[in-house]
XYZ file of C-alpha atoms in Angstrom:
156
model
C -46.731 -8.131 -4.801
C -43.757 -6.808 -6.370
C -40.552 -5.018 -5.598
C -37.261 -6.138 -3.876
C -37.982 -7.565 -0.209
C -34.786 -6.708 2.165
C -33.488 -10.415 1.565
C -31.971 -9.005 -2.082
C -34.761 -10.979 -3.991
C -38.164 -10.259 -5.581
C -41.067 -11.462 -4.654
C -41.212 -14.315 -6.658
C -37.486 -15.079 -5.085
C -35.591 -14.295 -8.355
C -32.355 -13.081 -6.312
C -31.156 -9.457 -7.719
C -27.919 -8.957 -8.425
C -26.522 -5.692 -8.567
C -23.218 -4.011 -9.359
C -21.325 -2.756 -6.441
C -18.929 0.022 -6.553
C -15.799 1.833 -4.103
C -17.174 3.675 -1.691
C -14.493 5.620 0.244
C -14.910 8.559 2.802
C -10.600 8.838 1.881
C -9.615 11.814 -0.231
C -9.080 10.455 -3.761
C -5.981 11.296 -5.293
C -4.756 11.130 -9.211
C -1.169 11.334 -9.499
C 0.970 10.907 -12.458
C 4.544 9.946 -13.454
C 6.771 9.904 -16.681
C 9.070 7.299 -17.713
C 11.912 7.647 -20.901
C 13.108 4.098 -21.474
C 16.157 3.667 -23.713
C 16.375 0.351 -25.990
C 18.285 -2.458 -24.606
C 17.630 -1.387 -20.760
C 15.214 -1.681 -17.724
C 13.514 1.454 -16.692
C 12.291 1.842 -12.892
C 10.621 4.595 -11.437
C 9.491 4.417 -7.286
C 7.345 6.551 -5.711
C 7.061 6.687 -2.373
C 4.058 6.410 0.185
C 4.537 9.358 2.264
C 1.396 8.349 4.502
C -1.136 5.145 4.255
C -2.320 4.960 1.142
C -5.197 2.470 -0.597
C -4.503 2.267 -4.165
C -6.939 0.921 -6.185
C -4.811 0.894 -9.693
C -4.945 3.664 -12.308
C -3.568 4.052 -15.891
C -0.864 3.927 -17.913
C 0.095 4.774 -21.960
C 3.146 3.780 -24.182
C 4.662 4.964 -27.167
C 7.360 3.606 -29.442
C 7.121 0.074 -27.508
C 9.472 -2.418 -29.690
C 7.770 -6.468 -29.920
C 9.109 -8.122 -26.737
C 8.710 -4.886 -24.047
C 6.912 -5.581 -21.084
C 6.058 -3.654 -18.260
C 5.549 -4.976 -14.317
C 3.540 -3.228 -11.286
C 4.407 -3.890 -8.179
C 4.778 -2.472 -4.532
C 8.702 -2.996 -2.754
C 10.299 -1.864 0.673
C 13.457 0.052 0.581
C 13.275 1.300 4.145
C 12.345 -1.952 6.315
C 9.058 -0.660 6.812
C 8.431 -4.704 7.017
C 11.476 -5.659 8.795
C 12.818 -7.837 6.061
C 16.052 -5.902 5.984
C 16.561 -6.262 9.830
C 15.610 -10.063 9.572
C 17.979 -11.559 6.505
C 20.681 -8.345 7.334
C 19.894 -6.651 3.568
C 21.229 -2.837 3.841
C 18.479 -0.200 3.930
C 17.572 1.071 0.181
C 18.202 -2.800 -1.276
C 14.519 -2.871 -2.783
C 12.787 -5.997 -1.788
C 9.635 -6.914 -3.909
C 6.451 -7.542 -1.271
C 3.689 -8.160 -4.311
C 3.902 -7.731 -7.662
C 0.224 -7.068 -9.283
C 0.992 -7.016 -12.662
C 3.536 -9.151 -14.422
C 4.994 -9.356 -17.839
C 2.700 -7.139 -19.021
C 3.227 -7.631 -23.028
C 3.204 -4.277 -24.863
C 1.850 -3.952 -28.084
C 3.893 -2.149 -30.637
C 1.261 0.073 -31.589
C 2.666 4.482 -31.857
C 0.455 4.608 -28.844
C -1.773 2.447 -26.356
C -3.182 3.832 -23.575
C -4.343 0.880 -20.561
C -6.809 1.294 -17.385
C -6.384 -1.328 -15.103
C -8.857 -0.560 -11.951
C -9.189 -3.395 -9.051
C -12.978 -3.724 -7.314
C -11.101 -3.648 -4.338
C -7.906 -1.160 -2.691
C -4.819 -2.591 -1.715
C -3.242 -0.733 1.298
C 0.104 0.459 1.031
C 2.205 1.540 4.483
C 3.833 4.825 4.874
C 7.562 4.251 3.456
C 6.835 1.653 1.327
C 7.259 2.137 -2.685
C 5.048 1.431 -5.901
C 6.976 0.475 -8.657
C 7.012 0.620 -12.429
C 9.599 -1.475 -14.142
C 9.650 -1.141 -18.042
C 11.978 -4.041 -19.812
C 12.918 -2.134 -23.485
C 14.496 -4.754 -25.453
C 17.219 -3.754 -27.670
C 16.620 -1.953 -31.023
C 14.138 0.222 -31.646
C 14.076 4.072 -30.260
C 12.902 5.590 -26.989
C 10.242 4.243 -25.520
C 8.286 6.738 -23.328
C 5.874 5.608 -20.815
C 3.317 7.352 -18.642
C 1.628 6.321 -15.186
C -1.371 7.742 -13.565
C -2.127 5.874 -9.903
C -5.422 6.181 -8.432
C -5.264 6.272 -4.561
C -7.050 7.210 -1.580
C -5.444 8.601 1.514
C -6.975 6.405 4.429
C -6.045 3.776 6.775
């Protein structure tokens, strides 16, 4: 006999592995964002979750990076969508970081480098809350410009 039997293992019962991929009846969205990030400074761009959104990652690209840059990814409240604010008496808009998913992300100071980083998995973000990109330019060097491209589905 041969084949796969229901029990995810052949006949002989070798187990089969297979590679699983997203499946999401959510409307996928792409959406991307530009940073300019002068030497010596700390660039932050927020965008906000205007409904429930499961972000899965997405891309990003660098040029002009100077040895010692780095770049963080993370996801903060602004508006007390949490309560945090009410709780230790912050004012509404102080941004308080909830997760940060990527951290001290070393740039390389190639002209231009171009990263994916795609989870197997979504994280869900609430309506009001913010994604955040914070690039750390050291001093010297020129402009750095950076680019972001999320990938997100709209869903609950």
């Amino acid at each position: 006999m041969s084949g796969v039997s229901h029990l995810g293992q052949t006949a002989d019962g070798v187990p089969v592995m297979a590679p699983t991929f997203l499946h999401a009846s959510a409307q996928a969205r792409l959406e991307g964002y530009a940073l300019e990030c002068a030497p010596g400074t700390t660039t932050i761009l927020d965008v906000e979750a205007t409904t429930q959104i499961l972000v899965q990652g997405g891309q990003f690209w660098v040029q002009d990076c100077a040895r010692g840059d780095k770049a963080h990814f993370s996801v903060v409240d602004k508006n007390d969508v949490m309560g945090l604010h009410t709780r230790y008496g912050y004012p509404r808009g102080t941004p308080i970081e909830l997760v940060r998913y990527v951290k001290d992300y070393r740039l390389p100071t190639t002209a231009l480098w171009k990263e994916d980083i795609i989870m197997p998995t979504v994280a869900p973000i609430a309506t009001g809350l913010f994604m955040r990109t914070t690039y750390e330019a050291v001093a010297g060097g020129t402009t750095r410009y950076m680019g972001v491209l999320y990938r997100w589905y709209i869903g609950s």
